[in-house]
CSV table of C-alpha atoms in Angstrom, one decimal:
chain,number,residue,atom,x,y,z
A,627,MET,CA,-44.7,-12.3,-15.5
A,628,SER,CA,-45.7,-15.7,-17.8
A,629,VAL,CA,-44.9,-19.1,-16.6
A,630,LEU,CA,-42.3,-19.4,-19.5
A,631,SER,CA,-40.8,-15.8,-18.4
A,632,ARG,CA,-39.8,-17.3,-15.6
A,633,GLY,CA,-38.6,-21.1,-16.8
A,634,LEU,CA,-36.2,-18.7,-18.8
A,635,GLN,CA,-35.2,-17.1,-16.0
A,636,PHE,CA,-34.5,-20.3,-13.9
A,637,LEU,CA,-32.4,-21.9,-16.9
A,638,LEU,CA,-30.2,-19.3,-18.0
A,639,ALA,CA,-29.7,-19.2,-13.9
A,640,TRP,CA,-28.8,-22.3,-14.1
A,641,LEU,CA,-26.6,-21.9,-17.2
A,642,ALA,CA,-25.0,-19.3,-15.2
A,643,LEU,CA,-24.3,-21.3,-11.9
A,644,GLY,CA,-22.6,-23.8,-14.1
A,645,ALA,CA,-20.4,-22.0,-16.1
A,646,ALA,CA,-19.4,-20.3,-13.0
A,647,TRP,CA,-18.8,-24.2,-11.4
A,648,ALA,CA,-16.7,-25.0,-14.4
A,649,ASP,CA,-14.3,-22.2,-13.8
A,650,VAL,CA,-13.3,-24.0,-10.2
A,651,THR,CA,-10.5,-26.6,-10.4
A,652,PRO,CA,-11.4,-29.0,-8.2
A,653,LEU,CA,-9.4,-29.9,-5.5
A,654,PRO,CA,-7.1,-32.9,-5.7
A,655,MET,CA,-8.9,-35.6,-3.5
A,656,ARG,CA,-8.1,-39.6,-2.1
A,657,SER,CA,-10.4,-42.2,-1.3
A,658,ILE,CA,-8.9,-43.8,1.5
A,659,ALA,CA,-11.9,-46.0,2.4
A,660,PRO,CA,-15.2,-46.4,0.7
A,661,GLY,CA,-17.2,-43.2,0.5
A,662,VAL,CA,-14.5,-41.2,1.7
A,663,PHE,CA,-12.1,-38.9,0.3
A,664,VAL,CA,-9.7,-36.5,1.8
A,665,HIS,CA,-7.5,-34.1,0.1
A,666,PHE,CA,-4.3,-34.4,2.2
A,667,ALA,CA,-2.5,-30.6,2.3
A,668,PRO,CA,1.4,-30.3,2.3
A,669,HIS,CA,3.2,-29.0,5.3
A,670,ALA,CA,3.6,-25.4,5.8
A,671,PRO,CA,2.7,-22.0,7.8
A,672,LEU,CA,-0.3,-19.6,7.3
A,673,ASN,CA,1.2,-17.2,4.1
A,674,PRO,CA,-0.5,-15.0,1.3
A,675,GLU,CA,0.8,-17.9,-1.1
A,676,ASN,CA,-1.3,-20.8,-0.2
A,677,HIS,CA,-3.8,-19.2,0.4
A,678,GLY,CA,-4.1,-21.3,4.0
A,679,ALA,CA,-4.7,-24.4,2.2
A,680,ILE,CA,-2.6,-26.1,4.7
A,681,ALA,CA,-5.2,-28.8,6.5
A,682,ASN,CA,-6.3,-32.0,5.6
A,683,ILE,CA,-9.9,-31.8,4.7
A,684,GLY,CA,-12.8,-34.3,2.5
A,685,PHE,CA,-16.0,-35.5,3.1
A,686,ILE,CA,-18.2,-38.8,3.3
A,687,ILE,CA,-20.7,-39.6,1.1
A,688,GLY,CA,-23.8,-41.9,2.3
A,689,ASP,CA,-26.8,-42.7,0.8
A,690,ARG,CA,-28.6,-40.0,1.4
A,691,CYS,CA,-26.6,-37.6,1.5
A,692,VAL,CA,-22.8,-35.9,2.3
A,693,ALA,CA,-20.8,-35.1,5.0
A,694,VAL,CA,-18.1,-32.1,4.9
A,695,ILE,CA,-15.4,-32.5,7.4
A,696,ASP,CA,-13.6,-28.9,7.7
A,697,THR,CA,-13.4,-26.7,4.3
A,698,GLY,CA,-10.2,-25.2,4.2
A,699,GLY,CA,-8.6,-21.8,4.3
A,700,SER,CA,-10.2,-19.6,2.1
A,701,PRO,CA,-13.5,-19.5,0.5
A,702,GLU,CA,-11.7,-20.5,-3.1
A,703,GLN,CA,-10.7,-23.3,-1.6
A,704,GLY,CA,-14.4,-24.4,-0.4
A,705,ARG,CA,-15.3,-24.0,-3.6
A,706,ALA,CA,-13.0,-26.4,-4.9
A,707,LEU,CA,-13.5,-28.5,-2.5
A,708,LYS,CA,-17.5,-29.0,-3.2
A,709,ALA,CA,-16.7,-29.2,-7.0
A,710,ALA,CA,-14.5,-32.3,-6.1
A,711,LEU,CA,-17.4,-33.8,-4.4
A,712,ARG,CA,-19.6,-32.6,-7.4
A,713,GLN,CA,-17.3,-34.7,-9.3
A,714,ARG,CA,-18.3,-37.5,-6.8
A,715,THR,CA,-22.1,-37.3,-6.4
A,716,ASN,CA,-25.0,-35.3,-7.0
A,717,LEU,CA,-26.5,-36.0,-3.5
A,718,PRO,CA,-27.0,-32.8,-1.5
A,719,VAL,CA,-24.8,-31.9,0.9
A,720,CYS,CA,-26.6,-31.8,4.8
A,721,TYR,CA,-23.4,-31.4,6.9
A,722,VAL,CA,-20.8,-29.2,6.7
A,723,ILE,CA,-18.6,-30.2,10.2
A,724,ASN,CA,-15.9,-28.3,11.4
A,725,THR,CA,-13.1,-30.0,13.7
A,726,HIS,CA,-12.0,-26.6,15.7
A,727,VAL,CA,-11.7,-22.6,15.0
A,728,HIS,CA,-8.2,-22.5,12.9
A,729,GLN,CA,-9.1,-20.7,10.5
A,730,ASP,CA,-7.1,-23.2,7.7
A,731,HIS,CA,-9.9,-25.5,8.8
A,732,ILE,CA,-13.5,-23.0,8.5
A,733,LEU,CA,-12.6,-20.6,6.3
A,734,GLY,CA,-13.9,-21.9,3.1
A,735,ASN,CA,-17.4,-22.8,4.8
A,736,SER,CA,-19.0,-20.0,2.9
A,737,ALA,CA,-19.1,-22.1,0.0
A,738,PHE,CA,-21.4,-24.4,1.4
A,739,LYS,CA,-23.6,-22.2,2.9
A,740,GLU,CA,-27.7,-23.0,1.3
A,741,PRO,CA,-31.0,-23.9,2.1
A,742,GLY,CA,-30.5,-27.7,4.2
A,743,VAL,CA,-27.3,-27.5,5.2
A,744,LYS,CA,-26.5,-27.6,8.8
A,745,PHE,CA,-23.0,-26.8,10.3
A,746,VAL,CA,-22.0,-28.7,13.5
A,747,GLY,CA,-19.4,-28.0,15.6
A,748,HIS,CA,-18.0,-28.3,19.5
A,749,SER,CA,-20.6,-26.4,22.2
A,750,ARG,CA,-17.3,-24.5,22.9
A,751,LEU,CA,-16.9,-23.0,18.9
A,752,PRO,CA,-19.7,-20.3,18.7
A,753,ARG,CA,-17.1,-18.5,21.8
A,754,ALA,CA,-14.5,-19.3,19.9
A,755,LEU,CA,-14.9,-18.1,16.3
A,756,SER,CA,-16.7,-14.9,18.6
A,757,MET,CA,-13.2,-14.1,19.8
A,758,ARG,CA,-11.5,-14.8,16.5
A,759,SER,CA,-13.4,-13.7,13.9
A,760,ALA,CA,-12.4,-9.9,13.8
A,761,PHE,CA,-8.7,-10.9,13.9
A,762,TYR,CA,-9.4,-13.3,10.8
A,763,LEU,CA,-11.1,-10.8,8.6
A,764,GLN,CA,-9.0,-8.0,9.2
A,765,ASN,CA,-5.0,-10.3,8.9
A,766,ALA,CA,-6.5,-12.3,5.9
A,767,PRO,CA,-5.1,-9.6,3.2
A,768,GLU,CA,-1.8,-9.9,4.7
A,769,GLN,CA,-1.6,-13.1,6.4
A,770,LEU,CA,-3.7,-15.4,3.6
A,771,GLY,CA,-3.6,-13.1,0.9
A,772,ILE,CA,-7.2,-12.7,0.9
A,773,LYS,CA,-10.3,-10.6,1.3
A,774,LEU,CA,-13.1,-11.7,3.8
A,775,SER,CA,-16.1,-10.5,4.9
A,776,PRO,CA,-18.1,-11.3,8.1
A,777,ARG,CA,-20.4,-14.0,5.7
A,778,ASP,CA,-17.1,-16.3,5.5
A,779,VAL,CA,-17.1,-17.0,9.1
A,780,ILE,CA,-20.1,-19.4,9.9
A,781,ALA,CA,-21.0,-19.9,13.1
A,782,PRO,CA,-22.6,-23.9,13.7
A,783,ASP,CA,-26.2,-24.6,13.7
A,784,ILE,CA,-25.5,-28.0,16.0
A,785,LEU,CA,-23.4,-28.0,18.8
A,786,VAL,CA,-22.4,-31.1,20.1
A,787,GLU,CA,-22.1,-31.0,23.8
A,788,ASN,CA,-20.9,-34.5,24.4
A,789,THR,CA,-21.4,-37.5,21.7
A,790,LEU,CA,-23.7,-37.1,18.7
A,791,LYS,CA,-24.7,-39.5,16.2
A,792,LEU,CA,-25.9,-38.0,13.4
A,793,GLY,CA,-26.8,-40.7,9.9
A,794,LEU,CA,-25.9,-39.9,6.0
A,795,GLY,CA,-28.3,-43.3,4.7
A,796,ASN,CA,-26.8,-46.2,5.8
A,797,ARG,CA,-24.1,-44.4,7.3
A,798,ILE,CA,-23.5,-43.5,10.9
A,799,LEU,CA,-21.2,-40.2,11.9
A,800,THR,CA,-20.5,-40.6,15.8
A,801,LEU,CA,-19.2,-37.0,17.1
A,802,THR,CA,-17.1,-36.4,20.2
A,803,ALA,CA,-17.3,-32.8,21.7
A,804,HIS,CA,-13.2,-33.1,23.4
A,805,PRO,CA,-12.3,-31.4,26.9
A,806,THR,CA,-9.6,-28.3,26.2
A,807,ALA,CA,-6.7,-30.1,24.4
A,808,HIS,CA,-5.5,-28.7,20.8
A,809,THR,CA,-8.0,-26.1,21.4
A,810,ASP,CA,-10.7,-26.0,23.9
A,811,ASN,CA,-12.9,-26.5,20.8
A,812,ASP,CA,-11.8,-29.7,19.4
A,813,LEU,CA,-14.5,-32.1,17.5
A,814,SER,CA,-13.8,-35.5,16.4
A,815,ILE,CA,-16.1,-37.6,13.9
A,816,LEU,CA,-15.5,-41.6,13.6
A,817,ASP,CA,-17.3,-43.2,10.3
A,818,GLU,CA,-18.6,-46.7,12.0
A,819,LYS,CA,-18.7,-47.7,8.7
A,820,THR,CA,-15.3,-48.0,7.9
A,821,HIS,CA,-13.7,-47.7,10.9
A,822,THR,CA,-12.4,-44.2,9.9
A,823,LEU,CA,-11.6,-41.8,12.8
A,824,TRP,CA,-11.0,-38.4,11.4
A,825,LEU,CA,-9.4,-36.3,14.4
A,826,GLY,CA,-8.3,-32.5,12.9
A,827,ASP,CA,-5.8,-31.1,15.2
A,828,LEU,CA,-5.8,-33.4,17.5
A,829,LEU,CA,-3.1,-35.6,15.8
A,830,PHE,CA,-0.1,-33.8,13.9
A,831,VAL,CA,2.1,-36.7,11.6
A,832,SER,CA,5.6,-35.2,10.9
A,833,HIS,CA,4.3,-31.3,11.2
A,834,ILE,CA,5.3,-29.8,14.6
A,835,PRO,CA,2.0,-29.8,17.1
A,836,VAL,CA,1.0,-27.0,18.2
A,837,ILE,CA,-0.5,-26.0,21.3
A,838,ASP,CA,-3.5,-23.5,21.3
A,839,GLY,CA,-5.5,-24.9,24.1
A,840,SER,CA,-3.8,-26.9,27.2
A,841,LEU,CA,-0.8,-29.6,27.4
A,842,LYS,CA,-2.5,-31.2,30.1
A,843,GLY,CA,-5.8,-31.9,28.6
A,844,TRP,CA,-4.0,-33.0,25.3
A,845,ILE,CA,-2.0,-35.8,27.3
A,846,LYS,CA,-4.8,-36.8,28.7
A,847,ALA,CA,-6.8,-36.6,25.2
A,848,MET,CA,-4.2,-39.1,23.5
A,849,GLU,CA,-4.0,-41.5,26.8
A,850,SER,CA,-8.2,-42.1,26.5
A,851,LEU,CA,-7.6,-42.1,22.0
A,852,GLU,CA,-4.6,-44.3,22.3
A,853,LYS,CA,-6.9,-47.5,23.8
A,854,GLN,CA,-9.2,-47.4,20.9
A,855,HIS,CA,-8.7,-49.4,17.8
A,856,PHE,CA,-9.4,-47.8,14.1
A,857,GLU,CA,-8.7,-48.9,10.7
A,858,HIS,CA,-8.0,-45.4,9.5
A,859,VAL,CA,-7.2,-42.3,11.4
A,860,ILE,CA,-7.3,-38.6,9.3
A,861,PRO,CA,-4.5,-36.2,10.8
A,862,GLY,CA,-4.9,-32.7,10.8
A,863,HIS,CA,-2.1,-32.4,9.6
A,864,GLY,CA,0.3,-35.0,8.0
A,865,PRO,CA,-0.6,-38.5,5.9
A,866,LEU,CA,-3.2,-40.7,6.4
A,867,VAL,CA,-2.3,-43.2,9.6
A,868,LYS,CA,-2.8,-46.4,9.5
A,869,ASP,CA,-0.7,-47.9,12.6
A,870,TRP,CA,-2.5,-46.9,14.9
A,871,PRO,CA,-2.1,-45.8,18.0
A,872,GLN,CA,2.0,-46.5,17.1
A,873,ALA,CA,1.2,-43.0,14.8
A,874,LEU,CA,0.2,-40.8,17.4
A,875,GLN,CA,3.5,-41.7,19.9
A,876,PRO,CA,6.0,-39.1,18.7
A,877,GLN,CA,3.2,-36.5,18.9
A,878,LYS,CA,3.1,-37.7,22.6
A,879,THR,CA,6.5,-38.1,23.3
A,880,TYR,CA,6.8,-34.2,22.1
A,881,LEU,CA,4.2,-33.3,24.0
A,882,THR,CA,4.9,-35.3,27.3
A,883,GLY,CA,8.7,-33.8,27.4
A,884,LEU,CA,7.8,-30.7,27.7
A,885,LEU,CA,5.1,-31.3,30.4
A,886,HIS,CA,8.4,-32.8,32.0
A,887,GLU,CA,11.0,-30.2,30.9
A,888,ILE,CA,8.7,-27.0,31.5
A,889,ARG,CA,7.7,-28.3,35.3
A,890,THR,CA,11.2,-28.8,36.1
A,891,ALA,CA,12.5,-25.7,34.8
A,892,ILE,CA,9.7,-23.9,36.6
A,893,LYS,CA,11.1,-26.0,39.9
A,894,ASN,CA,14.3,-24.7,39.6
A,895,GLY,CA,13.2,-21.3,38.6
A,896,VAL,CA,13.9,-20.9,35.1
A,897,SER,CA,12.6,-17.9,33.3
A,898,LEU,CA,10.3,-18.1,30.7
A,899,GLU,CA,12.1,-16.4,28.0
A,900,GLN,CA,15.4,-19.4,29.2
A,901,ALA,CA,13.1,-21.6,28.8
A,902,MET,CA,11.8,-20.9,25.2
A,903,ALA,CA,15.7,-21.0,24.4
A,904,THR,CA,17.1,-24.7,25.7
A,905,ILE,CA,13.4,-26.2,26.5
A,906,GLY,CA,13.0,-29.3,23.7
A,907,GLN,CA,15.6,-28.4,21.5
A,908,ALA,CA,16.8,-32.1,20.9
A,909,ALA,CA,13.6,-32.4,19.3
A,910,ARG,CA,14.1,-30.4,15.8
A,911,GLN,CA,15.3,-32.8,13.9
A,912,ASP,CA,12.1,-34.9,14.2
A,913,TRP,CA,9.5,-32.5,13.3
A,914,GLN,CA,9.2,-30.2,10.4
A,915,TRP,CA,8.0,-26.2,10.9
A,916,PHE,CA,10.0,-26.6,14.9
A,917,ASP,CA,11.0,-22.9,14.5
A,918,VAL,CA,7.8,-21.8,14.0
A,919,PHE,CA,5.7,-23.6,16.8
A,920,HIS,CA,8.2,-24.7,19.7
A,921,ALA,CA,8.9,-21.5,20.9
A,922,LYS,CA,5.5,-20.5,21.1
A,923,ASN,CA,4.7,-24.4,22.3
A,924,ILE,CA,6.5,-23.5,25.2
A,925,ALA,CA,5.5,-20.0,25.9
A,926,THR,CA,1.3,-21.0,26.4
A,927,ALA,CA,2.3,-24.6,28.0
A,928,TYR,CA,4.6,-22.4,30.6
A,929,ALA,CA,1.5,-20.2,31.3
A,930,GLU,CA,-0.4,-23.4,31.9
A,931,LEU,CA,1.9,-24.9,34.3
A,932,GLU,CA,3.5,-22.0,36.1
A,933,TRP,CA,0.4,-22.0,38.2
A,934,GLU,CA,-1.1,-25.4,38.3
A,935,GLU,CA,-1.2,-26.8,42.6
């Protein structure tokens, strides 16, 4: 094949790629600090209408490259996020950082799978993915209204055991792998340049917190986080937080209330069914989607606390 022919093929491929991206509507983004862009999603449970597009996701632009923080609930949303990124910079994506295993945060990963991109997650994220990926793939048509393939579930290349610093060029991100809390694979990201903390689902604002790990561990994580200062905090679900740690207190109050009430119920011989019907009902008015997740929270926490010494 001649050099001219190869050049023509490359040009046609490049034009086809550009045409394909032209059909993708960029995700609406908000600049919350210099170089920090977030898509704030509406509160909703996963369903076929929203295709899992219910989590806050975004990216951070350095002088050398870009880090993507979570990619959304479907490959389609991942492509829309990538289109939004390309509206703002031509710098390469060097890292895709997943805050935890839930599908509304990771199923857009495949949009960023290309040479040079490293996927980053908690050291326990690969195990969590291996346990859940078959469920995600099998249930996506009914639960999310989309079809997925194994290529859409991407495990991390870089694992965070405790803390890890990543450089983007004149910008350092500090990643922290937390002990079991919301899940057993929660990762937070601090942009040291703007003192912006991405908390993933370690923080819910107005959307009821969802326990998929350890109630006691989550409370312990909050007690540590509330002692620290941040200019901006991005929750996994909910609006931007600037009044830290005050914005953490509703979640802390809800979870510590569950801890005390469930412990008392277990001590008094209250069954799980009775506990699910009675505990924490006063908090109903404080949280969106209370009826969807509250009883599940009690069941998860009850199982944890039933055998504590």
